[in-house]
mmCIF file with all atom_site columns, N, CA, C and O and ligand atoms in Angstrom:
data_model
loop_
_atom_site.group_PDB
_atom_site.id
_atom_site.type_symbol
_atom_site.label_atom_id
_atom_site.label_alt_id
_atom_site.label_comp_id
_atom_site.label_asym_id
_atom_site.label_entity_id
_atom_site.label_seq_id
_atom_site.pdbx_PDB_ins_code
_atom_site.Cartn_x
_atom_site.Cartn_y
_atom_site.Cartn_z
_atom_site.occupancy
_atom_site.B_iso_or_equiv
_atom_site.pdbx_formal_charge
_atom_site.auth_seq_id
_atom_site.auth_comp_id
_atom_site.auth_asym_id
_atom_site.auth_atom_id
_atom_site.pdbx_PDB_model_num
ATOM   1   N  N   . MET N 1 1  ? -11.634 1.361  -14.941 1.00 0.00 ? 1  MET N N   1
ATOM   2   C  CA  . MET N 1 1  ? -10.521 2.227  -15.285 1.00 0.00 ? 1  MET N CA  1
ATOM   3   C  C   . MET N 1 1  ? -9.218  1.451  -15.149 1.00 0.00 ? 1  MET N C   1
ATOM   4   O  O   . MET N 1 1  ? -9.020  0.687  -14.226 1.00 0.00 ? 1  MET N O   1
ATOM   5   N  N   . THR N 1 2  ? -8.360  1.629  -16.107 1.00 0.00 ? 2  THR N N   1
ATOM   6   C  CA  . THR N 1 2  ? -7.089  0.930  -16.108 1.00 0.00 ? 2  THR N CA  1
ATOM   7   C  C   . THR N 1 2  ? -5.967  1.907  -15.759 1.00 0.00 ? 2  THR N C   1
ATOM   8   O  O   . THR N 1 2  ? -6.158  3.116  -15.822 1.00 0.00 ? 2  THR N O   1
ATOM   9   N  N   . PRO N 1 3  ? -4.799  1.405  -15.384 1.00 0.00 ? 3  PRO N N   1
ATOM   10  C  CA  . PRO N 1 3  ? -3.673  2.300  -15.060 1.00 0.00 ? 3  PRO N CA  1
ATOM   11  C  C   . PRO N 1 3  ? -3.266  3.170  -16.239 1.00 0.00 ? 3  PRO N C   1
ATOM   12  O  O   . PRO N 1 3  ? -2.651  4.203  -16.053 1.00 0.00 ? 3  PRO N O   1
ATOM   13  N  N   . PHE N 1 4  ? -3.620  2.745  -17.430 1.00 0.00 ? 4  PHE N N   1
ATOM   14  C  CA  . PHE N 1 4  ? -3.168  3.490  -18.599 1.00 0.00 ? 4  PHE N CA  1
ATOM   15  C  C   . PHE N 1 4  ? -4.296  4.216  -19.309 1.00 0.00 ? 4  PHE N C   1
ATOM   16  O  O   . PHE N 1 4  ? -4.246  4.458  -20.501 1.00 0.00 ? 4  PHE N O   1
ATOM   17  N  N   . SER N 1 5  ? -5.315  4.597  -18.548 1.00 0.00 ? 5  SER N N   1
ATOM   18  C  CA  . SER N 1 5  ? -6.374  5.410  -19.124 1.00 0.00 ? 5  SER N CA  1
ATOM   19  C  C   . SER N 1 5  ? -5.853  6.823  -19.369 1.00 0.00 ? 5  SER N C   1
ATOM   20  O  O   . SER N 1 5  ? -5.116  7.363  -18.552 1.00 0.00 ? 5  SER N O   1
ATOM   21  N  N   . PRO N 1 6  ? -6.257  7.431  -20.498 1.00 0.00 ? 6  PRO N N   1
ATOM   22  C  CA  . PRO N 1 6  ? -5.862  8.823  -20.731 1.00 0.00 ? 6  PRO N CA  1
ATOM   23  C  C   . PRO N 1 6  ? -6.704  9.790  -19.897 1.00 0.00 ? 6  PRO N C   1
ATOM   24  O  O   . PRO N 1 6  ? -7.866  9.501  -19.602 1.00 0.00 ? 6  PRO N O   1
ATOM   25  N  N   . TRP N 1 7  ? -6.124  10.892 -19.501 1.00 0.00 ? 7  TRP N N   1
ATOM   26  C  CA  . TRP N 1 7  ? -6.814  11.926 -18.734 1.00 0.00 ? 7  TRP N CA  1
ATOM   27  C  C   . TRP N 1 7  ? -6.760  13.224 -19.525 1.00 0.00 ? 7  TRP N C   1
ATOM   28  O  O   . TRP N 1 7  ? -5.759  13.523 -20.166 1.00 0.00 ? 7  TRP N O   1
ATOM   29  N  N   . ARG N 1 8  ? -7.838  14.001 -19.443 1.00 0.00 ? 8  ARG N N   1
ATOM   30  C  CA  . ARG N 1 8  ? -7.926  15.234 -20.219 1.00 0.00 ? 8  ARG N CA  1
ATOM   31  C  C   . ARG N 1 8  ? -7.977  16.454 -19.308 1.00 0.00 ? 8  ARG N C   1
ATOM   32  O  O   . ARG N 1 8  ? -8.704  16.468 -18.306 1.00 0.00 ? 8  ARG N O   1
ATOM   33  N  N   . CYS N 1 9  ? -7.240  17.466 -19.721 1.00 0.00 ? 9  CYS N N   1
ATOM   34  C  CA  . CYS N 1 9  ? -7.276  18.750 -19.012 1.00 0.00 ? 9  CYS N CA  1
ATOM   35  C  C   . CYS N 1 9  ? -8.617  19.411 -19.318 1.00 0.00 ? 9  CYS N C   1
ATOM   36  O  O   . CYS N 1 9  ? -8.947  19.640 -20.489 1.00 0.00 ? 9  CYS N O   1
ATOM   37  N  N   . SER N 1 10 ? -9.378  19.714 -18.273 1.00 0.00 ? 10 SER N N   1
ATOM   38  C  CA  . SER N 1 10 ? -10.714 20.297 -18.499 1.00 0.00 ? 10 SER N CA  1
ATOM   39  C  C   . SER N 1 10 ? -10.634 21.770 -18.875 1.00 0.00 ? 10 SER N C   1
ATOM   40  O  O   . SER N 1 10 ? -11.641 22.369 -19.231 1.00 0.00 ? 10 SER N O   1
ATOM   41  N  N   . VAL N 1 11 ? -9.445  22.345 -18.793 1.00 0.00 ? 11 VAL N N   1
ATOM   42  C  CA  . VAL N 1 11 ? -9.293  23.758 -19.157 1.00 0.00 ? 11 VAL N CA  1
ATOM   43  C  C   . VAL N 1 11 ? -8.967  23.913 -20.643 1.00 0.00 ? 11 VAL N C   1
ATOM   44  O  O   . VAL N 1 11 ? -9.612  24.658 -21.366 1.00 0.00 ? 11 VAL N O   1
ATOM   45  N  N   . CYS N 1 12 ? -7.950  23.168 -21.108 1.00 0.00 ? 12 CYS N N   1
ATOM   46  C  CA  . CYS N 1 12 ? -7.488  23.402 -22.481 1.00 0.00 ? 12 CYS N CA  1
ATOM   47  C  C   . CYS N 1 12 ? -7.672  22.213 -23.408 1.00 0.00 ? 12 CYS N C   1
ATOM   48  O  O   . CYS N 1 12 ? -7.475  22.335 -24.608 1.00 0.00 ? 12 CYS N O   1
ATOM   49  N  N   . GLY N 1 13 ? -8.022  21.061 -22.848 1.00 0.00 ? 13 GLY N N   1
ATOM   50  C  CA  . GLY N 1 13 ? -8.260  19.909 -23.700 1.00 0.00 ? 13 GLY N CA  1
ATOM   51  C  C   . GLY N 1 13 ? -7.037  19.045 -23.955 1.00 0.00 ? 13 GLY N C   1
ATOM   52  O  O   . GLY N 1 13 ? -7.119  18.036 -24.665 1.00 0.00 ? 13 GLY N O   1
ATOM   53  N  N   . TYR N 1 14 ? -5.895  19.420 -23.380 1.00 0.00 ? 14 TYR N N   1
ATOM   54  C  CA  . TYR N 1 14 ? -4.701  18.581 -23.512 1.00 0.00 ? 14 TYR N CA  1
ATOM   55  C  C   . TYR N 1 14 ? -5.002  17.194 -22.944 1.00 0.00 ? 14 TYR N C   1
ATOM   56  O  O   . TYR N 1 14 ? -5.661  17.059 -21.924 1.00 0.00 ? 14 TYR N O   1
ATOM   57  N  N   . VAL N 1 15 ? -4.521  16.168 -23.619 1.00 0.00 ? 15 VAL N N   1
ATOM   58  C  CA  . VAL N 1 15 ? -4.726  14.810 -23.146 1.00 0.00 ? 15 VAL N CA  1
ATOM   59  C  C   . VAL N 1 15 ? -3.409  14.217 -22.675 1.00 0.00 ? 15 VAL N C   1
ATOM   60  O  O   . VAL N 1 15 ? -2.428  14.189 -23.435 1.00 0.00 ? 15 VAL N O   1
ATOM   61  N  N   . TYR N 1 16 ? -3.398  13.758 -21.415 1.00 0.00 ? 16 TYR N N   1
ATOM   62  C  CA  . TYR N 1 16 ? -2.227  13.042 -20.913 1.00 0.00 ? 16 TYR N CA  1
ATOM   63  C  C   . TYR N 1 16 ? -2.405  11.565 -21.239 1.00 0.00 ? 16 TYR N C   1
ATOM   64  O  O   . TYR N 1 16 ? -3.327  10.923 -20.739 1.00 0.00 ? 16 TYR N O   1
ATOM   65  N  N   . ASP N 1 17 ? -1.522  11.040 -22.075 1.00 0.00 ? 17 ASP N N   1
ATOM   66  C  CA  . ASP N 1 17 ? -1.558  9.626  -22.442 1.00 0.00 ? 17 ASP N CA  1
ATOM   67  C  C   . ASP N 1 17 ? -0.429  8.918  -21.697 1.00 0.00 ? 17 ASP N C   1
ATOM   68  O  O   . ASP N 1 17 ? 0.749   9.159  -21.973 1.00 0.00 ? 17 ASP N O   1
ATOM   69  N  N   . PRO N 1 18 ? -0.775  8.048  -20.725 1.00 0.00 ? 18 PRO N N   1
ATOM   70  C  CA  . PRO N 1 18 ? 0.257   7.394  -19.913 1.00 0.00 ? 18 PRO N CA  1
ATOM   71  C  C   . PRO N 1 18 ? 1.259   6.589  -20.732 1.00 0.00 ? 18 PRO N C   1
ATOM   72  O  O   . PRO N 1 18 ? 2.397   6.399  -20.309 1.00 0.00 ? 18 PRO N O   1
ATOM   73  N  N   . GLN N 1 19 ? 0.839   6.116  -21.898 1.00 0.00 ? 19 GLN N N   1
ATOM   74  C  CA  . GLN N 1 19 ? 1.762   5.325  -22.708 1.00 0.00 ? 19 GLN N CA  1
ATOM   75  C  C   . GLN N 1 19 ? 2.823   6.203  -23.352 1.00 0.00 ? 19 GLN N C   1
ATOM   76  O  O   . GLN N 1 19 ? 3.868   5.725  -23.769 1.00 0.00 ? 19 GLN N O   1
ATOM   77  N  N   . ILE N 1 20 ? 2.567   7.496  -23.411 1.00 0.00 ? 20 ILE N N   1
ATOM   78  C  CA  . ILE N 1 20 ? 3.537   8.445  -23.972 1.00 0.00 ? 20 ILE N CA  1
ATOM   79  C  C   . ILE N 1 20 ? 4.268   9.180  -22.862 1.00 0.00 ? 20 ILE N C   1
ATOM   80  O  O   . ILE N 1 20 ? 5.455   9.475  -22.968 1.00 0.00 ? 20 ILE N O   1
ATOM   81  N  N   . GLY N 1 21 ? 3.546   9.458  -21.770 1.00 0.00 ? 21 GLY N N   1
ATOM   82  C  CA  . GLY N 1 21 ? 4.128   10.233 -20.684 1.00 0.00 ? 21 GLY N CA  1
ATOM   83  C  C   . GLY N 1 21 ? 4.221   11.703 -21.078 1.00 0.00 ? 21 GLY N C   1
ATOM   84  O  O   . GLY N 1 21 ? 3.471   12.177 -21.931 1.00 0.00 ? 21 GLY N O   1
ATOM   85  N  N   . ASP N 1 22 ? 5.165   12.392 -20.480 1.00 0.00 ? 22 ASP N N   1
ATOM   86  C  CA  . ASP N 1 22 ? 5.378   13.805 -20.779 1.00 0.00 ? 22 ASP N CA  1
ATOM   87  C  C   . ASP N 1 22 ? 6.888   14.036 -20.792 1.00 0.00 ? 22 ASP N C   1
ATOM   88  O  O   . ASP N 1 22 ? 7.455   14.630 -19.878 1.00 0.00 ? 22 ASP N O   1
ATOM   89  N  N   . PRO N 1 23 ? 7.556   13.482 -21.816 1.00 0.00 ? 23 PRO N N   1
ATOM   90  C  CA  . PRO N 1 23 ? 9.024   13.487 -21.864 1.00 0.00 ? 23 PRO N CA  1
ATOM   91  C  C   . PRO N 1 23 ? 9.638   14.876 -21.724 1.00 0.00 ? 23 PRO N C   1
ATOM   92  O  O   . PRO N 1 23 ? 10.714  15.023 -21.142 1.00 0.00 ? 23 PRO N O   1
ATOM   93  N  N   . ASP N 1 24 ? 8.946   15.898 -22.215 1.00 0.00 ? 24 ASP N N   1
ATOM   94  C  CA  . ASP N 1 24 ? 9.491   17.247 -22.125 1.00 0.00 ? 24 ASP N CA  1
ATOM   95  C  C   . ASP N 1 24 ? 9.621   17.720 -20.683 1.00 0.00 ? 24 ASP N C   1
ATOM   96  O  O   . ASP N 1 24 ? 10.378  18.628 -20.374 1.00 0.00 ? 24 ASP N O   1
ATOM   97  N  N   . ASN N 1 25 ? 8.841   17.087 -19.791 1.00 0.00 ? 25 ASN N N   1
ATOM   98  C  CA  . ASN N 1 25 ? 8.863   17.478 -18.383 1.00 0.00 ? 25 ASN N CA  1
ATOM   99  C  C   . ASN N 1 25 ? 9.373   16.356 -17.480 1.00 0.00 ? 25 ASN N C   1
ATOM   100 O  O   . ASN N 1 25 ? 9.064   16.298 -16.291 1.00 0.00 ? 25 ASN N O   1
ATOM   101 N  N   . GLY N 1 26 ? 10.113  15.435 -18.068 1.00 0.00 ? 26 GLY N N   1
ATOM   102 C  CA  . GLY N 1 26 ? 10.764  14.402 -17.274 1.00 0.00 ? 26 GLY N CA  1
ATOM   103 C  C   . GLY N 1 26 ? 9.893   13.234 -16.889 1.00 0.00 ? 26 GLY N C   1
ATOM   104 O  O   . GLY N 1 26 ? 10.262  12.445 -16.023 1.00 0.00 ? 26 GLY N O   1
ATOM   105 N  N   . VAL N 1 27 ? 8.709   13.112 -17.513 1.00 0.00 ? 27 VAL N N   1
ATOM   106 C  CA  . VAL N 1 27 ? 7.831   11.982 -17.210 1.00 0.00 ? 27 VAL N CA  1
ATOM   107 C  C   . VAL N 1 27 ? 8.031   10.927 -18.293 1.00 0.00 ? 27 VAL N C   1
ATOM   108 O  O   . VAL N 1 27 ? 7.754   11.173 -19.470 1.00 0.00 ? 27 VAL N O   1
ATOM   109 N  N   . THR N 1 28 ? 8.522   9.775  -17.884 1.00 0.00 ? 28 THR N N   1
ATOM   110 C  CA  . THR N 1 28 ? 8.826   8.736  -18.858 1.00 0.00 ? 28 THR N CA  1
ATOM   111 C  C   . THR N 1 28 ? 7.558   8.019  -19.322 1.00 0.00 ? 28 THR N C   1
ATOM   112 O  O   . THR N 1 28 ? 6.544   8.026  -18.617 1.00 0.00 ? 28 THR N O   1
ATOM   113 N  N   . PRO N 1 29 ? 7.606   7.411  -20.508 1.00 0.00 ? 29 PRO N N   1
ATOM   114 C  CA  . PRO N 1 29 ? 6.451   6.653  -20.987 1.00 0.00 ? 29 PRO N CA  1
ATOM   115 C  C   . PRO N 1 29 ? 6.045   5.570  -19.986 1.00 0.00 ? 29 PRO N C   1
ATOM   116 O  O   . PRO N 1 29 ? 6.871   5.085  -19.210 1.00 0.00 ? 29 PRO N O   1
ATOM   117 N  N   . ASN N 1 30 ? 4.775   5.178  -20.031 1.00 0.00 ? 30 ASN N N   1
ATOM   118 C  CA  . ASN N 1 30 ? 4.207   4.164  -19.143 1.00 0.00 ? 30 ASN N CA  1
ATOM   119 C  C   . ASN N 1 30 ? 4.146   4.628  -17.682 1.00 0.00 ? 30 ASN N C   1
ATOM   120 O  O   . ASN N 1 30 ? 4.258   3.828  -16.764 1.00 0.00 ? 30 ASN N O   1
ATOM   121 N  N   . THR N 1 31 ? 3.940   5.916  -17.479 1.00 0.00 ? 31 THR N N   1
ATOM   122 C  CA  . THR N 1 31 ? 3.695   6.453  -16.141 1.00 0.00 ? 31 THR N CA  1
ATOM   123 C  C   . THR N 1 31 ? 2.205   6.735  -16.000 1.00 0.00 ? 31 THR N C   1
ATOM   124 O  O   . THR N 1 31 ? 1.675   7.616  -16.672 1.00 0.00 ? 31 THR N O   1
ATOM   125 N  N   . PRO N 1 32 ? 1.518   5.943  -15.136 1.00 0.00 ? 32 PRO N N   1
ATOM   126 C  CA  . PRO N 1 32 ? 0.083   6.197  -14.939 1.00 0.00 ? 32 PRO N CA  1
ATOM   127 C  C   . PRO N 1 32 ? -0.145  7.616  -14.409 1.00 0.00 ? 32 PRO N C   1
ATOM   128 O  O   . PRO N 1 32 ? 0.695   8.159  -13.692 1.00 0.00 ? 32 PRO N O   1
ATOM   129 N  N   . PHE N 1 33 ? -1.299  8.180  -14.736 1.00 0.00 ? 33 PHE N N   1
ATOM   130 C  CA  . PHE N 1 33 ? -1.609  9.539  -14.277 1.00 0.00 ? 33 PHE N CA  1
ATOM   131 C  C   . PHE N 1 33 ? -1.474  9.652  -12.760 1.00 0.00 ? 33 PHE N C   1
ATOM   132 O  O   . PHE N 1 33 ? -0.967  10.645 -12.238 1.00 0.00 ? 33 PHE N O   1
ATOM   133 N  N   . GLU N 1 34 ? -1.905  8.617  -12.059 1.00 0.00 ? 34 GLU N N   1
ATOM   134 C  CA  . GLU N 1 34 ? -1.887  8.644  -10.594 1.00 0.00 ? 34 GLU N CA  1
ATOM   135 C  C   . GLU N 1 34 ? -0.473  8.747  -10.029 1.00 0.00 ? 34 GLU N C   1
ATOM   136 O  O   . GLU N 1 34 ? -0.282  9.157  -8.889  1.00 0.00 ? 34 GLU N O   1
ATOM   137 N  N   . GLU N 1 35 ? 0.514   8.370  -10.835 1.00 0.00 ? 35 GLU N N   1
ATOM   138 C  CA  . GLU N 1 35 ? 1.889   8.379  -10.337 1.00 0.00 ? 35 GLU N CA  1
ATOM   139 C  C   . GLU N 1 35 ? 2.678   9.617  -10.767 1.00 0.00 ? 35 GLU N C   1
ATOM   140 O  O   . GLU N 1 35 ? 3.871   9.728  -10.478 1.00 0.00 ? 35 GLU N O   1
ATOM   141 N  N   . LEU N 1 36 ? 1.991   10.545 -11.426 1.00 0.00 ? 36 LEU N N   1
ATOM   142 C  CA  . LEU N 1 36 ? 2.671   11.791 -11.759 1.00 0.00 ? 36 LEU N CA  1
ATOM   143 C  C   . LEU N 1 36 ? 3.012   12.520 -10.466 1.00 0.00 ? 36 LEU N C   1
ATOM   144 O  O   . LEU N 1 36 ? 2.254   12.452 -9.501  1.00 0.00 ? 36 LEU N O   1
ATOM   145 N  N   . PRO N 1 37 ? 4.139   13.210 -10.415 1.00 0.00 ? 37 PRO N N   1
ATOM   146 C  CA  . PRO N 1 37 ? 4.484   13.960 -9.199  1.00 0.00 ? 37 PRO N CA  1
ATOM   147 C  C   . PRO N 1 37 ? 3.431   15.008 -8.899  1.00 0.00 ? 37 PRO N C   1
ATOM   148 O  O   . PRO N 1 37 ? 2.796   15.547 -9.813  1.00 0.00 ? 37 PRO N O   1
ATOM   149 N  N   . SER N 1 38 ? 3.244   15.301 -7.608  1.00 0.00 ? 38 SER N N   1
ATOM   150 C  CA  . SER N 1 38 ? 2.177   16.220 -7.214  1.00 0.00 ? 38 SER N CA  1
ATOM   151 C  C   . SER N 1 38 ? 2.367   17.609 -7.811  1.00 0.00 ? 38 SER N C   1
ATOM   152 O  O   . SER N 1 38 ? 1.420   18.353 -7.987  1.00 0.00 ? 38 SER N O   1
ATOM   153 N  N   . GLY N 1 39 ? 3.605   17.940 -8.156  1.00 0.00 ? 39 GLY N N   1
ATOM   154 C  CA  . GLY N 1 39 ? 3.857   19.256 -8.716  1.00 0.00 ? 39 GLY N CA  1
ATOM   155 C  C   . GLY N 1 39 ? 3.685   19.325 -10.226 1.00 0.00 ? 39 GLY N C   1
ATOM   156 O  O   . GLY N 1 39 ? 3.863   20.378 -10.828 1.00 0.00 ? 39 GLY N O   1
ATOM   157 N  N   . TRP N 1 40 ? 3.318   18.194 -10.814 1.00 0.00 ? 40 TRP N N   1
ATOM   158 C  CA  . TRP N 1 40 ? 3.135   18.181 -12.270 1.00 0.00 ? 40 TRP N CA  1
ATOM   159 C  C   . TRP N 1 40 ? 1.939   19.041 -12.648 1.00 0.00 ? 40 TRP N C   1
ATOM   160 O  O   . TRP N 1 40 ? 0.907   19.026 -11.972 1.00 0.00 ? 40 TRP N O   1
ATOM   161 N  N   . VAL N 1 41 ? 2.098   19.795 -13.717 1.00 0.00 ? 41 VAL N N   1
ATOM   162 C  CA  . VAL N 1 41 ? 0.983   20.607 -14.207 1.00 0.00 ? 41 VAL N CA  1
ATOM   163 C  C   . VAL N 1 41 ? 0.800   20.349 -15.698 1.00 0.00 ? 41 VAL N C   1
ATOM   164 O  O   . VAL N 1 41 ? 1.684   19.811 -16.360 1.00 0.00 ? 41 VAL N O   1
ATOM   165 N  N   . CYS N 1 42 ? -0.358  20.739 -16.197 1.00 0.00 ? 42 CYS N N   1
ATOM   166 C  CA  . CYS N 1 42 ? -0.647  20.589 -17.623 1.00 0.00 ? 42 CYS N CA  1
ATOM   167 C  C   . CYS N 1 42 ? 0.444   21.300 -18.416 1.00 0.00 ? 42 CYS N C   1
ATOM   168 O  O   . CYS N 1 42 ? 0.676   22.494 -18.224 1.00 0.00 ? 42 CYS N O   1
ATOM   169 N  N   . PRO N 1 43 ? 1.139   20.573 -19.307 1.00 0.00 ? 43 PRO N N   1
ATOM   170 C  CA  . PRO N 1 43 ? 2.223   21.199 -20.078 1.00 0.00 ? 43 PRO N CA  1
ATOM   171 C  C   . PRO N 1 43 ? 1.716   22.227 -21.080 1.00 0.00 ? 43 PRO N C   1
ATOM   172 O  O   . PRO N 1 43 ? 2.489   23.033 -21.582 1.00 0.00 ? 43 PRO N O   1
ATOM   173 N  N   . ALA N 1 44 ? 0.418   22.203 -21.345 1.00 0.00 ? 44 ALA N N   1
ATOM   174 C  CA  . ALA N 1 44 ? -0.125  23.148 -22.321 1.00 0.00 ? 44 ALA N CA  1
ATOM   175 C  C   . ALA N 1 44 ? -0.610  24.442 -21.684 1.00 0.00 ? 44 ALA N C   1
ATOM   176 O  O   . ALA N 1 44 ? -0.434  25.517 -22.240 1.00 0.00 ? 44 ALA N O   1
ATOM   177 N  N   . CYS N 1 45 ? -1.226  24.345 -20.488 1.00 0.00 ? 45 CYS N N   1
ATOM   178 C  CA  . CYS N 1 45 ? -1.799  25.562 -19.901 1.00 0.00 ? 45 CYS N CA  1
ATOM   179 C  C   . CYS N 1 45 ? -1.395  25.786 -18.446 1.00 0.00 ? 45 CYS N C   1
ATOM   180 O  O   . CYS N 1 45 ? -1.753  26.812 -17.863 1.00 0.00 ? 45 CYS N O   1
ATOM   181 N  N   . GLY N 1 46 ? -0.669  24.841 -17.845 1.00 0.00 ? 46 GLY N N   1
ATOM   182 C  CA  . GLY N 1 46 ? -0.173  25.057 -16.490 1.00 0.00 ? 46 GLY N CA  1
ATOM   183 C  C   . GLY N 1 46 ? -1.172  24.781 -15.382 1.00 0.00 ? 46 GLY N C   1
ATOM   184 O  O   . GLY N 1 46 ? -0.917  25.112 -14.232 1.00 0.00 ? 46 GLY N O   1
ATOM   185 N  N   . SER N 1 47 ? -2.302  24.164 -15.704 1.00 0.00 ? 47 SER N N   1
ATOM   186 C  CA  . SER N 1 47 ? -3.284  23.857 -14.668 1.00 0.00 ? 47 SER N CA  1
ATOM   187 C  C   . SER N 1 47 ? -2.840  22.642 -13.856 1.00 0.00 ? 47 SER N C   1
ATOM   188 O  O   . SER N 1 47 ? -2.135  21.772 -14.369 1.00 0.00 ? 47 SER N O   1
ATOM   189 N  N   . PRO N 1 48 ? -3.247  22.564 -12.579 1.00 0.00 ? 48 PRO N N   1
ATOM   190 C  CA  . PRO N 1 48 ? -2.838  21.458 -11.722 1.00 0.00 ? 48 PRO N CA  1
ATOM   191 C  C   . PRO N 1 48 ? -3.555  20.149 -12.058 1.00 0.00 ? 48 PRO N C   1
ATOM   192 O  O   . PRO N 1 48 ? -4.576  20.140 -12.753 1.00 0.00 ? 48 PRO N O   1
ATOM   193 N  N   . LYS N 1 49 ? -3.023  19.047 -11.545 1.00 0.00 ? 49 LYS N N   1
ATOM   194 C  CA  . LYS N 1 49 ? -3.596  17.725 -11.802 1.00 0.00 ? 49 LYS N CA  1
ATOM   195 C  C   . LYS N 1 49 ? -5.073  17.642 -11.445 1.00 0.00 ? 49 LYS N C   1
ATOM   196 O  O   . LYS N 1 49 ? -5.827  16.902 -12.054 1.00 0.00 ? 49 LYS N O   1
ATOM   197 N  N   . GLU N 1 50 ? -5.461  18.407 -10.394 1.00 0.00 ? 50 GLU N N   1
ATOM   198 C  CA  . GLU N 1 50 ? -6.814  18.284 -9.863  1.00 0.00 ? 50 GLU N CA  1
ATOM   199 C  C   . GLU N 1 50 ? -7.908  18.569 -10.895 1.00 0.00 ? 50 GLU N C   1
ATOM   200 O  O   . GLU N 1 50 ? -9.037  18.115 -10.753 1.00 0.00 ? 50 GLU N O   1
ATOM   201 N  N   . ILE N 1 51 ? -7.578  19.358 -11.916 1.00 0.00 ? 51 ILE N N   1
ATOM   202 C  CA  . ILE N 1 51 ? -8.634  19.712 -12.853 1.00 0.00 ? 51 ILE N CA  1
ATOM   203 C  C   . ILE N 1 51 ? -8.720  18.725 -14.025 1.00 0.00 ? 51 ILE N C   1
ATOM   204 O  O   . ILE N 1 51 ? -9.577  18.846 -14.883 1.00 0.00 ? 51 ILE N O   1
ATOM   205 N  N   . PHE N 1 52 ? -7.836  17.717 -14.036 1.00 0.00 ? 52 PHE N N   1
ATOM   206 C  CA  . PHE N 1 52 ? -7.907  16.714 -15.086 1.00 0.00 ? 52 PHE N CA  1
ATOM   207 C  C   . PHE N 1 52 ? -9.057  15.747 -14.843 1.00 0.00 ? 52 PHE N C   1
ATOM   208 O  O   . PHE N 1 52 ? -9.430  15.476 -13.701 1.00 0.00 ? 52 PHE N O   1
ATOM   209 N  N   . GLU N 1 53 ? -9.632  15.261 -15.928 1.00 0.00 ? 53 GLU N N   1
ATOM   210 C  CA  . GLU N 1 53 ? -10.722 14.311 -15.804 1.00 0.00 ? 53 GLU N CA  1
ATOM   211 C  C   . GLU N 1 53 ? -10.436 13.063 -16.643 1.00 0.00 ? 53 GLU N C   1
ATOM   212 O  O   . GLU N 1 53 ? -9.848  13.146 -17.714 1.00 0.00 ? 53 GLU N O   1
ATOM   213 N  N   . LEU N 1 54 ? -10.870 11.936 -16.099 1.00 0.00 ? 54 LEU N N   1
ATOM   214 C  CA  . LEU N 1 54 ? -10.671 10.661 -16.789 1.00 0.00 ? 54 LEU N CA  1
ATOM   215 C  C   . LEU N 1 54 ? -11.511 10.619 -18.051 1.00 0.00 ? 54 LEU N C   1
ATOM   216 O  O   . LEU N 1 54 ? -12.684 10.978 -18.035 1.00 0.00 ? 54 LEU N O   1
ATOM   217 N  N   . MET N 1 55 ? -10.906 10.190 -19.138 1.00 0.00 ? 55 MET N N   1
ATOM   218 C  CA  . MET N 1 55 ? -11.647 10.124 -20.395 1.00 0.00 ? 55 MET N CA  1
ATOM   219 C  C   . MET N 1 55 ? -12.414 8.823  -20.499 1.00 0.00 ? 55 MET N C   1
ATOM   220 O  O   . MET N 1 55 ? -12.039 7.837  -19.930 1.00 0.00 ? 55 MET N O   1
HETATM 221 ZN ZN1 . ZN  K 2 .  ? -4.389  22.304 -19.878 1.00 0.00 ? 1  ZN  K ZN1 1
#
């Protein structure tokens, strides 16, 4: 696994791509999933990081 592996929300299928980040929620591009703030949630369905799975 690399720092820039994409992670998928197991609830809604949203994919977090570290090379894109989540600009709408203040996450800049090139932010590895592991470095997302603990309060970050799936921007599509609001689920917590814990339910994401490595693709
Ligand atoms: Zn989701």
